[in-house]
Amino acid sequence: MDWLEDFRPQLERLFQQAEKRVRAFPAPLHEIGLRYLSAFDIRTRGSTKNYICYLLPFWLERMLSARLESSASDALLQTARQAALGNVMGMLHFFIQDDLMDMAQQQAAEDAPDMRSLIPLSQLLHSEFIQAMSAATSSQHHDQLWEYYQDLCAEWASAVYDESESDYFLQARHRVAGKASPIKLSVIIMMLEANLSSQLPALLEQLERVLLVLQMNDDAADWREDLASGSYNCLLSLIRHEYDALEQHADEAPSTPTVLTEVQVQQAIYDRHILQRYTSMAADSYIAADTASLNPYLSQFHAYLIRQLTRMSEQVEQHRSLLLQQGSIWYYAKLSN
């Protein structure tokens, strides 16, 4: 059982279908849409792989089909295919929303499409998202689906709006993955169609733990970009908290939050072993999971994400040891560069 390789044929079919849908957009929006899709296409070398977005409905289908009769299992596979397509279209739509918000704060790169292109493209993708999710849902569940969708949109909007003002990682960790809330709709559809809505709370809790660790991975990899842009970042939040705690202990008085520099972050990573503690926090999310309710593929992916963080932490320690072998002057000189 493998969370990725078991589903390669489904992913190939999924991106063929997504490409066909985007190619049908009016010109020149179809060309811009195809470029966006290619940036996340699992078939494209060097693309960003948003695995959970593509695979989550298929992981659930494989788990649920083992409990159903063959005719119901076949129908559930079609549901999973539609929900996965909806996830891809929704992913592109919500990522473009992020891009638009970034563009509102800073000048767009010269090679990036302007807002006039992105706004109608985002609307077309949202329409495809709604259509696919609606097609995945039988008529008796439509009212429930849109109630859930309204709640998930509210979660997403709240997370986006409050991100720059709140410290989710330290104060409300369950909200860290709020920007990924729309992906939950595919889980809800699968469980409704399998008539297992009673199991939704446990499954959504498992998903939220995985999405948290996924965000922690992204933030550990992207801390330099987020530091430069001022974007919220879980790793930077932890580092800032530790600097603030040290400063308050020394002064015995509250102070304003630290404005981190790249050197300070490097020192926290290399001298204070912050990534080891950060990785332990991620591992705690796995240990705390209710094993009785786990989807095995989702659990495998959760463990994979923790291994990725562990590998990142180990690479830092190896690099640190190598630098120290060259002497302390060399070590601190490299950190400050």
Short mmCIF file of C-alpha atoms in Angstrom, two decimals:
data_model
loop_
_atom_site.label_atom_id
_atom_site.label_comp_id
_atom_site.label_asym_id
_atom_site.label_seq_id
_atom_site.Cartn_x
_atom_site.Cartn_y
_atom_site.Cartn_z
CA MET A 1 0.00 0.00 0.00
CA ASP A 2 1.53 3.29 -1.14
CA TRP A 3 -0.16 6.70 -0.84
CA LEU A 4 1.22 7.88 -4.20
CA GLU A 5 2.20 5.00 -6.47
CA ASP A 6 -1.11 3.16 -6.00
CA PHE A 7 -2.88 6.08 -7.67
CA ARG A 8 -0.67 7.05 -10.63
CA PRO A 9 -3.27 6.01 -13.26
CA GLN A 10 -5.96 8.08 -11.53
CA LEU A 11 -3.67 11.12 -11.39
CA GLU A 12 -2.84 10.82 -15.10
CA ARG A 13 -6.53 10.74 -15.94
CA LEU A 14 -7.26 13.61 -13.54
CA PHE A 15 -4.78 16.03 -15.12
CA GLN A 16 -5.82 15.08 -18.64
CA GLN A 17 -9.38 16.01 -17.69
CA ALA A 18 -8.33 19.22 -15.93
CA GLU A 19 -6.24 20.27 -18.94
CA LYS A 20 -9.19 19.62 -21.26
CA ARG A 21 -11.47 21.79 -19.12
CA VAL A 22 -9.02 24.70 -18.93
CA ARG A 23 -8.22 24.47 -22.63
CA ALA A 24 -11.91 25.18 -23.32
CA PHE A 25 -11.72 28.59 -21.59
CA PRO A 26 -12.03 31.61 -23.91
CA ALA A 27 -8.80 32.99 -25.39
CA PRO A 28 -6.41 34.17 -24.10
CA LEU A 29 -7.50 33.05 -20.63
CA HIS A 30 -7.09 29.39 -21.57
CA GLU A 31 -3.35 29.96 -22.17
CA ILE A 32 -2.89 31.67 -18.81
CA GLY A 33 -4.94 28.94 -17.14
CA LEU A 34 -2.87 26.20 -18.74
CA ARG A 35 0.32 27.85 -17.44
CA TYR A 36 -1.15 27.95 -13.95
CA LEU A 37 -2.24 24.32 -14.19
CA SER A 38 1.17 23.24 -15.49
CA ALA A 39 2.83 24.77 -12.43
CA PHE A 40 0.98 22.21 -10.28
CA ASP A 41 0.65 19.33 -12.76
CA ILE A 42 2.09 16.17 -11.27
CA ARG A 43 3.20 15.11 -14.76
CA THR A 44 5.35 18.23 -15.19
CA ARG A 45 8.99 18.08 -14.12
CA GLY A 46 9.75 20.69 -11.48
CA SER A 47 6.11 21.50 -10.76
CA THR A 48 4.76 22.12 -7.27
CA LYS A 49 3.20 18.87 -6.08
CA ASN A 50 0.07 19.52 -4.03
CA TYR A 51 -0.39 15.82 -3.40
CA ILE A 52 -3.17 15.96 -0.84
CA CYS A 53 -5.33 18.07 -3.13
CA TYR A 54 -5.12 15.53 -5.96
CA LEU A 55 -5.16 12.33 -3.92
CA LEU A 56 -7.49 12.84 -0.98
CA PRO A 57 -10.71 11.72 -2.73
CA PHE A 58 -8.96 8.61 -4.09
CA TRP A 59 -7.55 7.72 -0.66
CA LEU A 60 -11.07 7.89 0.74
CA GLU A 61 -12.56 5.95 -2.16
CA ARG A 62 -10.07 3.11 -1.65
CA MET A 63 -10.89 2.94 2.08
CA LEU A 64 -14.66 3.20 1.65
CA SER A 65 -14.99 0.83 -1.31
CA ALA A 66 -13.78 -2.05 0.83
CA ARG A 67 -16.99 -1.66 2.86
CA LEU A 68 -19.42 -1.36 -0.06
CA GLU A 69 -20.96 -3.63 -2.67
CA SER A 70 -19.35 -3.55 -6.11
CA SER A 71 -22.06 -1.39 -7.73
CA ALA A 72 -21.81 1.20 -4.93
CA SER A 73 -18.03 1.02 -5.15
CA ASP A 74 -18.08 1.84 -8.88
CA ALA A 75 -20.31 4.85 -8.23
CA LEU A 76 -18.00 6.04 -5.47
CA LEU A 77 -15.01 5.95 -7.84
CA GLN A 78 -16.86 8.30 -10.19
CA THR A 79 -17.60 10.54 -7.21
CA ALA A 80 -13.91 10.54 -6.28
CA ARG A 81 -12.91 11.50 -9.82
CA GLN A 82 -15.30 14.45 -9.86
CA ALA A 83 -14.26 15.55 -6.36
CA ALA A 84 -10.57 15.36 -7.30
CA LEU A 85 -11.23 17.46 -10.40
CA GLY A 86 -13.09 19.93 -8.22
CA ASN A 87 -10.12 20.04 -5.84
CA VAL A 88 -7.72 20.88 -8.67
CA MET A 89 -9.95 23.65 -10.02
CA GLY A 90 -10.62 24.97 -6.53
CA MET A 91 -6.91 24.88 -5.72
CA LEU A 92 -6.11 27.05 -8.74
CA HIS A 93 -8.94 29.45 -7.93
CA PHE A 94 -7.91 29.96 -4.31
CA PHE A 95 -4.21 30.22 -5.17
CA ILE A 96 -5.05 32.96 -7.64
CA GLN A 97 -6.97 34.72 -4.87
CA ASP A 98 -3.74 34.61 -2.82
CA ASP A 99 -1.81 36.00 -5.79
CA LEU A 100 -4.29 38.83 -6.20
CA MET A 101 -3.97 39.78 -2.54
CA ASP A 102 -0.19 39.73 -2.82
CA MET A 103 -0.35 41.91 -5.92
CA ALA A 104 -2.47 44.41 -4.05
CA GLN A 105 0.35 44.79 -1.53
CA GLN A 106 3.33 44.78 -3.86
CA GLN A 107 4.06 45.30 -7.52
CA ALA A 108 3.66 42.11 -9.55
CA ALA A 109 6.64 40.55 -11.26
CA GLU A 110 7.13 41.64 -14.86
CA ASP A 111 6.41 38.16 -16.24
CA ALA A 112 3.25 37.63 -14.16
CA PRO A 113 -0.22 38.11 -15.65
CA ASP A 114 -1.96 41.27 -14.45
CA MET A 115 -5.11 41.45 -12.36
CA ARG A 116 -7.30 41.97 -15.43
CA SER A 117 -6.39 38.46 -16.55
CA LEU A 118 -6.38 36.79 -13.14
CA ILE A 119 -9.80 37.98 -11.96
CA PRO A 120 -11.80 36.46 -14.86
CA LEU A 121 -9.57 33.37 -14.88
CA SER A 122 -10.23 32.84 -11.19
CA GLN A 123 -13.97 33.13 -11.80
CA LEU A 124 -13.84 30.53 -14.58
CA LEU A 125 -11.91 28.15 -12.32
CA HIS A 126 -14.38 28.72 -9.49
CA SER A 127 -17.23 27.87 -11.83
CA GLU A 128 -15.48 24.61 -12.77
CA PHE A 129 -14.90 23.88 -9.09
CA ILE A 130 -18.60 24.33 -8.25
CA GLN A 131 -19.70 22.32 -11.27
CA ALA A 132 -17.41 19.38 -10.46
CA MET A 133 -18.37 19.28 -6.78
CA SER A 134 -22.05 19.49 -7.69
CA ALA A 135 -21.66 16.64 -10.20
CA ALA A 136 -19.95 14.56 -7.50
CA THR A 137 -22.94 14.90 -5.17
CA SER A 138 -26.25 13.10 -5.50
CA SER A 139 -29.42 15.19 -5.35
CA GLN A 140 -30.40 14.13 -1.83
CA HIS A 141 -27.16 15.56 -0.44
CA HIS A 142 -27.04 18.87 -2.35
CA ASP A 143 -28.55 20.99 0.41
CA GLN A 144 -26.08 19.61 2.96
CA LEU A 145 -23.21 20.13 0.53
CA TRP A 146 -23.85 23.86 0.10
CA GLU A 147 -24.34 24.38 3.83
CA TYR A 148 -20.91 22.83 4.39
CA TYR A 149 -19.46 24.87 1.54
CA GLN A 150 -20.69 28.12 3.07
CA ASP A 151 -19.04 27.21 6.38
CA LEU A 152 -15.76 26.27 4.68
CA CYS A 153 -15.69 29.53 2.70
CA ALA A 154 -16.18 31.40 5.98
CA GLU A 155 -13.25 29.47 7.51
CA TRP A 156 -11.06 30.33 4.52
CA ALA A 157 -12.03 34.01 4.52
CA SER A 158 -11.44 34.35 8.25
CA ALA A 159 -8.04 32.68 8.01
CA VAL A 160 -6.96 34.91 5.13
CA TYR A 161 -8.20 38.12 6.75
CA ASP A 162 -6.78 37.44 10.23
CA GLU A 163 -3.48 35.88 9.14
CA SER A 164 -1.37 39.03 9.41
CA GLU A 165 -2.91 40.05 12.75
CA SER A 166 -3.01 36.72 14.60
CA ASP A 167 -0.35 34.24 15.68
CA TYR A 168 -2.15 31.04 14.82
CA PHE A 169 0.77 28.69 15.38
CA LEU A 170 1.22 29.68 19.01
CA GLN A 171 -2.26 30.85 19.93
CA ALA A 172 -4.74 28.87 17.82
CA ARG A 173 -2.89 26.07 16.07
CA HIS A 174 -6.09 24.49 14.76
CA ARG A 175 -6.49 27.57 12.54
CA VAL A 176 -3.08 27.30 10.84
CA ALA A 177 -4.54 25.33 7.94
CA GLY A 178 -7.63 27.54 7.59
CA LYS A 179 -6.57 28.68 4.12
CA ALA A 180 -6.83 25.03 3.03
CA SER A 181 -10.40 24.64 4.35
CA PRO A 182 -12.03 24.27 0.89
CA ILE A 183 -10.30 20.90 0.43
CA LYS A 184 -12.51 19.54 3.21
CA LEU A 185 -15.47 19.72 0.83
CA SER A 186 -14.19 16.68 -1.07
CA VAL A 187 -14.05 14.69 2.20
CA ILE A 188 -17.59 15.73 3.06
CA ILE A 189 -18.86 14.68 -0.37
CA MET A 190 -17.21 11.27 -0.18
CA MET A 191 -18.58 10.54 3.29
CA LEU A 192 -22.08 11.77 2.41
CA GLU A 193 -22.16 9.60 -0.70
CA ALA A 194 -21.02 6.59 1.34
CA ASN A 195 -23.74 7.37 3.92
CA LEU A 196 -21.09 7.66 6.63
CA SER A 197 -21.55 11.27 7.69
CA SER A 198 -21.36 10.18 11.34
CA GLN A 199 -17.64 9.52 10.81
CA LEU A 200 -16.97 12.98 9.38
CA PRO A 201 -15.83 14.70 12.61
CA ALA A 202 -13.07 12.15 13.28
CA LEU A 203 -11.92 12.15 9.66
CA LEU A 204 -11.88 15.96 9.44
CA GLU A 205 -9.87 16.12 12.65
CA GLN A 206 -7.32 13.74 11.14
CA LEU A 207 -7.21 15.86 7.98
CA GLU A 208 -6.64 19.05 9.98
CA ARG A 209 -3.65 17.49 11.74
CA VAL A 210 -2.17 16.55 8.37
CA LEU A 211 -2.82 20.00 6.90
CA LEU A 212 -1.08 21.58 9.90
CA VAL A 213 2.07 19.52 9.32
CA LEU A 214 1.88 20.23 5.58
CA GLN A 215 1.87 23.97 6.34
CA MET A 216 4.74 23.51 8.78
CA ASN A 217 6.75 21.83 6.01
CA ASP A 218 6.02 24.60 3.55
CA ASP A 219 6.95 27.25 6.11
CA ALA A 220 10.24 25.56 7.01
CA ALA A 221 11.16 25.47 3.32
CA ASP A 222 9.97 29.00 2.51
CA TRP A 223 11.04 30.99 5.58
CA ARG A 224 13.40 33.27 3.62
CA GLU A 225 10.69 34.31 1.17
CA ASP A 226 8.15 34.79 3.94
CA LEU A 227 10.61 36.80 6.03
CA ALA A 228 11.26 39.12 3.09
CA SER A 229 7.57 39.54 2.20
CA GLY A 230 6.25 39.71 5.76
CA SER A 231 3.96 36.71 5.20
CA TYR A 232 2.92 34.66 8.21
CA ASN A 233 5.16 31.64 8.79
CA CYS A 234 4.91 29.01 11.55
CA LEU A 235 8.67 28.54 11.92
CA LEU A 236 9.29 32.28 12.09
CA SER A 237 6.51 32.56 14.66
CA LEU A 238 8.25 30.02 16.90
CA ILE A 239 11.63 31.72 16.48
CA ARG A 240 10.16 35.16 17.21
CA HIS A 241 8.47 33.80 20.33
CA GLU A 242 11.75 32.39 21.63
CA TYR A 243 13.61 35.65 21.04
CA ASP A 244 10.82 37.56 22.78
CA ALA A 245 10.94 35.17 25.74
CA LEU A 246 14.71 35.59 26.07
CA GLU A 247 14.45 39.37 25.87
CA GLN A 248 11.66 39.56 28.44
CA HIS A 249 13.56 37.26 30.80
CA ALA A 250 16.64 39.45 30.53
CA ASP A 251 14.77 42.73 30.97
CA GLU A 252 12.09 41.36 33.27
CA ALA A 253 9.66 43.62 31.41
CA PRO A 254 7.39 43.12 28.38
CA SER A 255 8.68 44.32 25.04
CA THR A 256 7.36 44.76 21.53
CA PRO A 257 7.55 41.65 19.30
CA THR A 258 10.96 41.08 17.74
CA VAL A 259 11.39 42.06 14.10
CA LEU A 260 13.48 39.16 12.91
CA THR A 261 16.52 39.47 10.69
CA GLU A 262 17.83 36.68 8.50
CA VAL A 263 20.90 36.35 10.73
CA GLN A 264 18.70 35.84 13.78
CA VAL A 265 16.75 33.12 12.00
CA GLN A 266 19.97 31.41 10.92
CA GLN A 267 21.25 31.54 14.48
CA ALA A 268 18.02 30.02 15.79
CA ILE A 269 18.23 27.23 13.22
CA TYR A 270 21.93 26.48 13.58
CA ASP A 271 22.77 27.45 17.17
CA ARG A 272 19.51 26.84 18.99
CA HIS A 273 18.38 23.72 17.11
CA ILE A 274 14.95 25.22 16.53
CA LEU A 275 14.11 22.81 13.71
CA GLN A 276 14.43 19.86 16.09
CA ARG A 277 11.80 21.33 18.41
CA TYR A 278 9.66 22.33 15.44
CA THR A 279 9.82 18.76 14.10
CA SER A 280 8.88 17.38 17.52
CA MET A 281 5.76 19.55 17.47
CA ALA A 282 4.84 18.04 14.11
CA ALA A 283 5.45 14.53 15.41
CA ASP A 284 3.16 15.25 18.36
CA SER A 285 0.30 15.83 15.90
CA TYR A 286 0.76 12.28 14.62
CA ILE A 287 1.06 10.68 18.04
CA ALA A 288 -2.10 12.46 19.21
CA ALA A 289 -4.16 11.14 16.28
CA ASP A 290 -6.92 8.66 17.03
CA THR A 291 -5.64 5.52 15.31
CA ALA A 292 -9.11 3.96 15.33
CA SER A 293 -10.37 6.63 12.91
CA LEU A 294 -7.38 6.92 10.61
CA ASN A 295 -7.55 6.64 6.87
CA PRO A 296 -4.40 4.55 6.24
CA TYR A 297 -3.31 6.54 3.17
CA LEU A 298 -3.81 9.84 4.97
CA SER A 299 -1.85 8.42 7.89
CA GLN A 300 0.96 7.37 5.54
CA PHE A 301 1.09 10.86 4.07
CA HIS A 302 1.15 12.36 7.57
CA ALA A 303 4.17 10.21 8.43
CA TYR A 304 5.83 11.18 5.12
CA LEU A 305 5.51 14.88 5.98
CA ILE A 306 7.09 14.33 9.37
CA ARG A 307 9.96 12.45 7.74
CA GLN A 308 10.46 15.41 5.40
CA LEU A 309 10.80 17.76 8.36
CA THR A 310 13.08 15.30 10.15
CA ARG A 311 15.30 15.11 7.07
CA MET A 312 15.44 18.90 6.89
CA SER A 313 16.48 19.08 10.55
CA GLU A 314 19.14 16.39 10.08
CA GLN A 315 20.57 18.20 7.06
CA VAL A 316 20.92 21.36 9.13
CA GLU A 317 22.77 19.46 11.85
CA GLN A 318 25.08 17.88 9.29
CA HIS A 319 25.79 21.26 7.72
CA ARG A 320 26.41 22.76 11.15
CA SER A 321 28.92 20.02 12.01
CA LEU A 322 30.70 20.52 8.71
CA LEU A 323 30.99 24.26 9.30
CA LEU A 324 32.24 23.78 12.85
CA GLN A 325 34.95 21.45 11.59
CA GLN A 326 36.25 24.42 9.58
CA GLY A 327 36.53 26.50 12.78
CA SER A 328 34.29 28.88 14.69
CA ILE A 329 35.36 31.97 12.72
CA TRP A 330 34.40 30.28 9.46
CA TYR A 331 31.14 29.03 11.01
CA TYR A 332 29.89 32.44 12.16
CA ALA A 333 31.08 34.10 8.97
CA LYS A 334 28.98 31.70 6.90
CA LEU A 335 25.94 32.24 9.12
CA SER A 336 26.13 35.99 8.69
CA ASN A 337 26.31 35.80 4.89
#
